[in-house]
């Protein structure tokens, strides 16, 4: 592949089979919004116009589980096959993260093996919570152990929490609740000891880690909690530095400065959230401008964020 251009780890070119299957259970969009246009040709045109060499796709909110594990198993396989076809047709332009049929851990392990070993997808996509269980739940330990053994790249994406019983908000819940859910997942992985037990998983946290960078002082207070010593033996900040973070919908100077207090530039990757961001194409232009205009990166650090860190995560791109 060319040695220039951005690598976007956070796009959602949702397969048509996903949209069709969710319609059968009454889900017609993500949250309050209908599905965006996920046309591959349109995405490629936008990538060409904005200098994005390669984009990684994954399933977004609301995920795959709607109360029927058989439905979820089938949907995961169909989505993975569809995404694998996209990558196979244009391996230079696309990568993909496999969907897993949680909460069925045994099925998730089987799908993980098929997706990575047979379909050759680039990594795994986990959502922040499934069936009332947040990431790091003890019942999913066997899955994390296998991800750790494989040194898998795991792209995390939030899903909306259950807000039943609350008066309707006056705005799209995704504006706040998705980043809050990412924060909950990070905290739960910290304080269940998941990050200490499985240090080889290469987690990519979306949206600059939610609001976690702003909570580092508060979370780090648990470093001296005797009940947490075996969960975070190296301290919260050390585990936070191990994550990769994308800058999707987070490329404002204040957000990038906060993120720089948590992560070195070699742990930050470019992402846009196209086409699920409410501003659609505009989010791509704005994110590129935000990263390039940010004064906290020198030229070498900016190149790391824009592409080199992703090349290190996904060496097939460099080899191609």
GROMACS .gro file of C-alpha atoms in nm:
model
  320
    1UNK     CA    1   0.000   0.000   0.000
    2UNK     CA    2   0.108   0.362  -0.034
    3UNK     CA    3   0.321   0.506   0.244
    4UNK     CA    4   0.099   0.813   0.263
    5UNK     CA    5  -0.254   0.873   0.378
    6UNK     CA    6  -0.453   0.826   0.694
    7UNK     CA    7  -0.571   0.498   0.844
    8UNK     CA    8  -0.919   0.523   0.995
    9UNK     CA    9  -0.979   0.252   1.257
   10UNK     CA   10  -1.336   0.362   1.330
   11UNK     CA   11  -1.585   0.338   1.046
   12UNK     CA   12  -1.916   0.153   1.035
   13UNK     CA   13  -2.000   0.028   0.687
   14UNK     CA   14  -2.281  -0.185   0.823
   15UNK     CA   15  -2.362  -0.492   0.609
   16UNK     CA   16  -2.708  -0.494   0.456
   17UNK     CA   17  -2.775  -0.829   0.622
   18UNK     CA   18  -2.742  -0.659   0.961
   19UNK     CA   19  -2.998  -0.396   0.872
   20UNK     CA   20  -3.234  -0.659   0.729
   21UNK     CA   21  -3.207  -0.893   1.029
   22UNK     CA   22  -3.262  -0.615   1.281
   23UNK     CA   23  -3.575  -0.508   1.096
   24UNK     CA   24  -3.722  -0.851   1.178
   25UNK     CA   25  -3.697  -0.770   1.550
   26UNK     CA   26  -3.828  -0.417   1.511
   27UNK     CA   27  -3.497  -0.231   1.519
   28UNK     CA   28  -3.489   0.025   1.239
   29UNK     CA   29  -3.184   0.228   1.330
   30UNK     CA   30  -2.929   0.321   1.593
   31UNK     CA   31  -3.092   0.486   1.891
   32UNK     CA   32  -3.332   0.755   1.775
   33UNK     CA   33  -3.182   0.772   1.427
   34UNK     CA   34  -3.242   0.569   1.110
   35UNK     CA   35  -2.950   0.382   0.960
   36UNK     CA   36  -2.709   0.610   0.774
   37UNK     CA   37  -2.603   0.546   0.416
   38UNK     CA   38  -2.337   0.274   0.443
   39UNK     CA   39  -2.267   0.247   0.070
   40UNK     CA   40  -1.913   0.125   0.008
   41UNK     CA   41  -1.872   0.326  -0.312
   42UNK     CA   42  -1.971   0.645  -0.134
   43UNK     CA   43  -1.727   0.566   0.147
   44UNK     CA   44  -1.444   0.508  -0.100
   45UNK     CA   45  -1.518   0.837  -0.273
   46UNK     CA   46  -1.503   1.019   0.060
   47UNK     CA   47  -1.182   0.839   0.155
   48UNK     CA   48  -1.024   0.941  -0.174
   49UNK     CA   49  -1.128   1.303  -0.126
   50UNK     CA   50  -0.993   1.320   0.229
   51UNK     CA   51  -0.674   1.117   0.194
   52UNK     CA   52  -0.781   0.811   0.393
   53UNK     CA   53  -0.592   0.513   0.256
   54UNK     CA   54  -0.758   0.240   0.462
   55UNK     CA   55  -1.063   0.222   0.688
   56UNK     CA   56  -1.160  -0.045   0.939
   57UNK     CA   57  -1.528  -0.128   0.970
   58UNK     CA   58  -1.720  -0.274   1.262
   59UNK     CA   59  -2.074  -0.315   1.390
   60UNK     CA   60  -2.196  -0.015   1.588
   61UNK     CA   61  -2.471   0.042   1.845
   62UNK     CA   62  -2.709  -0.132   1.915
   63UNK     CA   63  -2.491  -0.440   1.870
   64UNK     CA   64  -2.613  -0.793   1.802
   65UNK     CA   65  -2.801  -0.920   2.107
   66UNK     CA   66  -3.176  -0.867   2.141
   67UNK     CA   67  -3.268  -1.147   2.380
   68UNK     CA   68  -3.232  -1.446   2.145
   69UNK     CA   69  -2.889  -1.613   2.149
   70UNK     CA   70  -2.961  -1.819   1.836
   71UNK     CA   71  -3.046  -1.499   1.648
   72UNK     CA   72  -2.723  -1.342   1.773
   73UNK     CA   73  -2.509  -1.640   1.670
   74UNK     CA   74  -2.652  -1.634   1.319
   75UNK     CA   75  -2.624  -1.258   1.288
   76UNK     CA   76  -2.260  -1.254   1.397
   77UNK     CA   77  -2.164  -1.513   1.137
   78UNK     CA   78  -2.354  -1.336   0.859
   79UNK     CA   79  -2.198  -1.000   0.944
   80UNK     CA   80  -1.849  -1.147   0.963
   81UNK     CA   81  -1.883  -1.319   0.627
   82UNK     CA   82  -2.009  -0.995   0.472
   83UNK     CA   83  -1.727  -0.788   0.621
   84UNK     CA   84  -1.470  -1.048   0.513
   85UNK     CA   85  -1.597  -1.019   0.157
   86UNK     CA   86  -1.555  -0.641   0.172
   87UNK     CA   87  -1.194  -0.681   0.287
   88UNK     CA   88  -1.121  -0.957   0.037
   89UNK     CA   89  -1.242  -0.737  -0.250
   90UNK     CA   90  -1.034  -0.435  -0.141
   91UNK     CA   91  -0.770  -0.544   0.113
   92UNK     CA   92  -0.574  -0.225   0.052
   93UNK     CA   93  -0.870  -0.003   0.139
   94UNK     CA   94  -1.056  -0.191   0.412
   95UNK     CA   95  -1.007  -0.388   0.729
   96UNK     CA   96  -1.269  -0.530   0.964
   97UNK     CA   97  -1.325  -0.624   1.327
   98UNK     CA   98  -1.522  -0.943   1.387
   99UNK     CA   99  -1.856  -0.937   1.566
  100UNK     CA  100  -1.892  -1.196   1.845
  101UNK     CA  101  -2.222  -1.350   1.961
  102UNK     CA  102  -2.209  -1.261   2.329
  103UNK     CA  103  -2.352  -1.328   2.585
  104UNK     CA  104  -2.296  -1.690   2.467
  105UNK     CA  105  -1.927  -1.725   2.557
  106UNK     CA  106  -1.885  -2.069   2.399
  107UNK     CA  107  -2.034  -1.943   2.072
  108UNK     CA  108  -1.817  -1.632   2.093
  109UNK     CA  109  -1.505  -1.849   2.122
  110UNK     CA  110  -1.608  -2.052   1.818
  111UNK     CA  111  -1.683  -1.740   1.616
  112UNK     CA  112  -1.355  -1.584   1.723
  113UNK     CA  113  -1.166  -1.883   1.586
  114UNK     CA  114  -1.361  -1.881   1.260
  115UNK     CA  115  -1.338  -1.506   1.209
  116UNK     CA  116  -0.964  -1.479   1.271
  117UNK     CA  117  -0.837  -1.813   1.140
  118UNK     CA  118  -1.071  -1.876   0.845
  119UNK     CA  119  -1.205  -1.535   0.744
  120UNK     CA  120  -0.877  -1.366   0.838
  121UNK     CA  121  -1.040  -1.058   0.986
  122UNK     CA  122  -0.806  -0.810   1.150
  123UNK     CA  123  -0.935  -0.822   1.504
  124UNK     CA  124  -1.243  -0.833   1.720
  125UNK     CA  125  -1.518  -0.586   1.802
  126UNK     CA  126  -1.662  -0.594   2.154
  127UNK     CA  127  -1.939  -0.368   2.275
  128UNK     CA  128  -1.930  -0.210   2.618
  129UNK     CA  129  -2.210  -0.420   2.762
  130UNK     CA  130  -2.427  -0.714   2.659
  131UNK     CA  131  -2.722  -0.858   2.852
  132UNK     CA  132  -2.657  -0.632   3.153
  133UNK     CA  133  -2.290  -0.743   3.172
  134UNK     CA  134  -2.017  -0.485   3.123
  135UNK     CA  135  -1.681  -0.569   2.974
  136UNK     CA  136  -1.467  -0.753   3.225
  137UNK     CA  137  -1.753  -0.957   3.372
  138UNK     CA  138  -1.615  -1.278   3.529
  139UNK     CA  139  -1.840  -1.497   3.313
  140UNK     CA  140  -1.648  -1.379   3.007
  141UNK     CA  141  -1.302  -1.461   3.146
  142UNK     CA  142  -1.250  -1.754   2.909
  143UNK     CA  143  -1.302  -1.526   2.611
  144UNK     CA  144  -1.056  -1.270   2.746
  145UNK     CA  145  -0.802  -1.546   2.805
  146UNK     CA  146  -0.823  -1.650   2.440
  147UNK     CA  147  -0.799  -1.291   2.320
  148UNK     CA  148  -0.494  -1.251   2.541
  149UNK     CA  149  -0.335  -1.570   2.406
  150UNK     CA  150  -0.381  -1.441   2.053
  151UNK     CA  151  -0.262  -1.090   2.140
  152UNK     CA  152  -0.576  -0.982   1.958
  153UNK     CA  153  -0.661  -0.629   1.856
  154UNK     CA  154  -0.998  -0.556   2.018
  155UNK     CA  155  -1.189  -0.253   1.898
  156UNK     CA  156  -1.442  -0.148   2.161
  157UNK     CA  157  -1.763   0.033   2.079
  158UNK     CA  158  -2.029   0.165   2.316
  159UNK     CA  159  -2.396   0.080   2.311
  160UNK     CA  160  -2.666   0.281   2.480
  161UNK     CA  161  -2.746   0.188   2.841
  162UNK     CA  162  -3.101   0.116   2.947
  163UNK     CA  163  -3.266   0.447   3.031
  164UNK     CA  164  -3.614   0.302   3.081
  165UNK     CA  165  -3.807   0.486   3.349
  166UNK     CA  166  -3.636   0.819   3.290
  167UNK     CA  167  -3.812   1.114   3.135
  168UNK     CA  168  -3.705   1.152   2.771
  169UNK     CA  169  -3.398   1.364   2.719
  170UNK     CA  170  -3.419   1.673   2.499
  171UNK     CA  171  -3.134   1.558   2.273
  172UNK     CA  172  -2.994   1.247   2.108
  173UNK     CA  173  -2.886   1.013   2.387
  174UNK     CA  174  -2.580   0.917   2.187
  175UNK     CA  175  -2.431   1.262   2.247
  176UNK     CA  176  -2.363   1.172   2.610
  177UNK     CA  177  -2.458   0.814   2.691
  178UNK     CA  178  -2.224   0.643   2.447
  179UNK     CA  179  -1.912   0.808   2.589
  180UNK     CA  180  -2.040   0.742   2.940
  181UNK     CA  181  -2.083   0.375   2.856
  182UNK     CA  182  -1.725   0.354   2.730
  183UNK     CA  183  -1.618   0.503   3.062
  184UNK     CA  184  -1.816   0.242   3.256
  185UNK     CA  185  -1.656  -0.038   3.055
  186UNK     CA  186  -1.305   0.095   3.117
  187UNK     CA  187  -1.371   0.131   3.489
  188UNK     CA  188  -1.517  -0.218   3.510
  189UNK     CA  189  -1.217  -0.371   3.333
  190UNK     CA  190  -0.987  -0.187   3.571
  191UNK     CA  191  -1.162  -0.285   3.890
  192UNK     CA  192  -1.238  -0.646   3.798
  193UNK     CA  193  -0.867  -0.700   3.737
  194UNK     CA  194  -0.927  -0.779   3.370
  195UNK     CA  195  -0.650  -0.549   3.250
  196UNK     CA  196  -0.402  -0.692   3.500
  197UNK     CA  197  -0.489  -1.054   3.416
  198UNK     CA  198  -0.487  -1.015   3.038
  199UNK     CA  199  -0.209  -0.769   2.951
  200UNK     CA  200  -0.162  -0.887   2.592
  201UNK     CA  201  -0.502  -0.779   2.459
  202UNK     CA  202  -0.457  -0.469   2.244
  203UNK     CA  203  -0.771  -0.275   2.329
  204UNK     CA  204  -0.864   0.022   2.109
  205UNK     CA  205  -1.094   0.249   2.306
  206UNK     CA  206  -1.323   0.477   2.104
  207UNK     CA  207  -1.393   0.847   2.132
  208UNK     CA  208  -1.070   0.922   2.324
  209UNK     CA  209  -1.175   0.687   2.602
  210UNK     CA  210  -1.505   0.856   2.674
  211UNK     CA  211  -1.471   1.081   2.977
  212UNK     CA  212  -1.210   0.858   3.142
  213UNK     CA  213  -0.919   1.102   3.087
  214UNK     CA  214  -1.107   1.364   3.289
  215UNK     CA  215  -1.164   1.109   3.569
  216UNK     CA  216  -0.804   0.991   3.603
  217UNK     CA  217  -0.753   1.165   3.937
  218UNK     CA  218  -1.075   1.021   4.076
  219UNK     CA  219  -1.011   0.669   3.947
  220UNK     CA  220  -0.650   0.671   4.064
  221UNK     CA  221  -0.772   0.721   4.419
  222UNK     CA  222  -0.843   0.348   4.415
  223UNK     CA  223  -0.469   0.278   4.396
  224UNK     CA  224  -0.455   0.292   4.776
  225UNK     CA  225  -0.778   0.098   4.835
  226UNK     CA  226  -0.674  -0.233   4.999
  227UNK     CA  227  -0.965  -0.413   4.829
  228UNK     CA  228  -0.830  -0.314   4.488
  229UNK     CA  229  -0.461  -0.401   4.526
  230UNK     CA  230  -0.491  -0.732   4.344
  231UNK     CA  231  -0.708  -0.576   4.071
  232UNK     CA  232  -0.484  -0.281   3.982
  233UNK     CA  233  -0.142  -0.375   4.126
  234UNK     CA  234   0.041  -0.131   3.896
  235UNK     CA  235  -0.202   0.154   3.957
  236UNK     CA  236  -0.479   0.293   3.738
  237UNK     CA  237  -0.259   0.525   3.533
  238UNK     CA  238  -0.032   0.239   3.423
  239UNK     CA  239  -0.324   0.041   3.285
  240UNK     CA  240  -0.473   0.346   3.118
  241UNK     CA  241  -0.146   0.396   2.931
  242UNK     CA  242  -0.172   0.048   2.781
  243UNK     CA  243  -0.492   0.117   2.590
  244UNK     CA  244  -0.496   0.248   2.237
  245UNK     CA  245  -0.741   0.536   2.191
  246UNK     CA  246  -0.902   0.663   1.874
  247UNK     CA  247  -0.988   1.028   1.821
  248UNK     CA  248  -1.330   0.975   1.662
  249UNK     CA  249  -1.559   1.268   1.745
  250UNK     CA  250  -1.293   1.384   1.992
  251UNK     CA  251  -1.046   1.594   1.792
  252UNK     CA  252  -1.096   1.920   1.983
  253UNK     CA  253  -0.786   2.070   2.149
  254UNK     CA  254  -0.923   2.025   2.502
  255UNK     CA  255  -1.004   1.659   2.439
  256UNK     CA  256  -0.665   1.587   2.282
  257UNK     CA  257  -0.485   1.763   2.567
  258UNK     CA  258  -0.673   1.555   2.823
  259UNK     CA  259  -0.596   1.239   2.628
  260UNK     CA  260  -0.227   1.330   2.618
  261UNK     CA  261  -0.225   1.318   2.999
  262UNK     CA  262  -0.334   0.954   2.980
  263UNK     CA  263  -0.165   0.818   2.667
  264UNK     CA  264   0.155   0.878   2.475
  265UNK     CA  265   0.121   0.966   2.104
  266UNK     CA  266   0.219   0.610   2.009
  267UNK     CA  267  -0.108   0.489   2.165
  268UNK     CA  268  -0.342   0.723   1.979
  269UNK     CA  269  -0.496   0.628   1.644
  270UNK     CA  270  -0.705   0.810   1.389
  271UNK     CA  271  -1.078   0.741   1.362
  272UNK     CA  272  -1.386   0.923   1.238
  273UNK     CA  273  -1.705   0.727   1.325
  274UNK     CA  274  -1.823   0.770   0.965
  275UNK     CA  275  -2.108   0.742   0.869
  276UNK     CA  276  -2.272   0.711   1.212
  277UNK     CA  277  -2.164   1.054   1.335
  278UNK     CA  278  -2.463   1.287   1.312
  279UNK     CA  279  -2.260   1.525   1.096
  280UNK     CA  280  -2.191   1.243   0.843
  281UNK     CA  281  -1.916   1.348   0.597
  282UNK     CA  282  -1.838   1.667   0.787
  283UNK     CA  283  -1.703   1.468   1.082
  284UNK     CA  284  -1.427   1.329   0.860
  285UNK     CA  285  -1.309   1.673   0.750
  286UNK     CA  286  -1.339   1.811   1.103
  287UNK     CA  287  -1.145   1.523   1.259
  288UNK     CA  288  -0.861   1.554   1.009
  289UNK     CA  289  -0.844   1.929   1.069
  290UNK     CA  290  -0.857   1.881   1.446
  291UNK     CA  291  -0.561   1.643   1.448
  292UNK     CA  292  -0.355   1.848   1.203
  293UNK     CA  293  -0.424   2.179   1.375
  294UNK     CA  294  -0.355   2.049   1.726
  295UNK     CA  295  -0.043   2.215   1.859
  296UNK     CA  296   0.045   1.937   2.100
  297UNK     CA  297   0.186   1.706   1.831
  298UNK     CA  298   0.505   1.754   1.638
  299UNK     CA  299   0.524   1.622   1.282
  300UNK     CA  300   0.648   1.276   1.383
  301UNK     CA  301   0.381   1.239   1.652
  302UNK     CA  302   0.109   1.350   1.413
  303UNK     CA  303   0.221   1.088   1.163
  304UNK     CA  304   0.199   0.825   1.436
  305UNK     CA  305  -0.159   0.924   1.511
  306UNK     CA  306  -0.261   0.948   1.146
  307UNK     CA  307  -0.118   0.614   1.030
  308UNK     CA  308   0.201   0.470   1.186
  309UNK     CA  309   0.037   0.344   1.506
  310UNK     CA  310  -0.228   0.164   1.301
  311UNK     CA  311   0.043   0.009   1.083
  312UNK     CA  312   0.206  -0.127   1.400
  313UNK     CA  313  -0.127  -0.271   1.514
  314UNK     CA  314  -0.209  -0.420   1.174
  315UNK     CA  315   0.116  -0.519   1.002
  316UNK     CA  316  -0.062  -0.671   0.702
  317UNK     CA  317  -0.120  -0.316   0.582
  318UNK     CA  318   0.251  -0.243   0.577
  319UNK     CA  319   0.324  -0.579   0.417
  320UNK     CA  320   0.068  -0.514   0.144
   0.00000   0.00000   0.00000
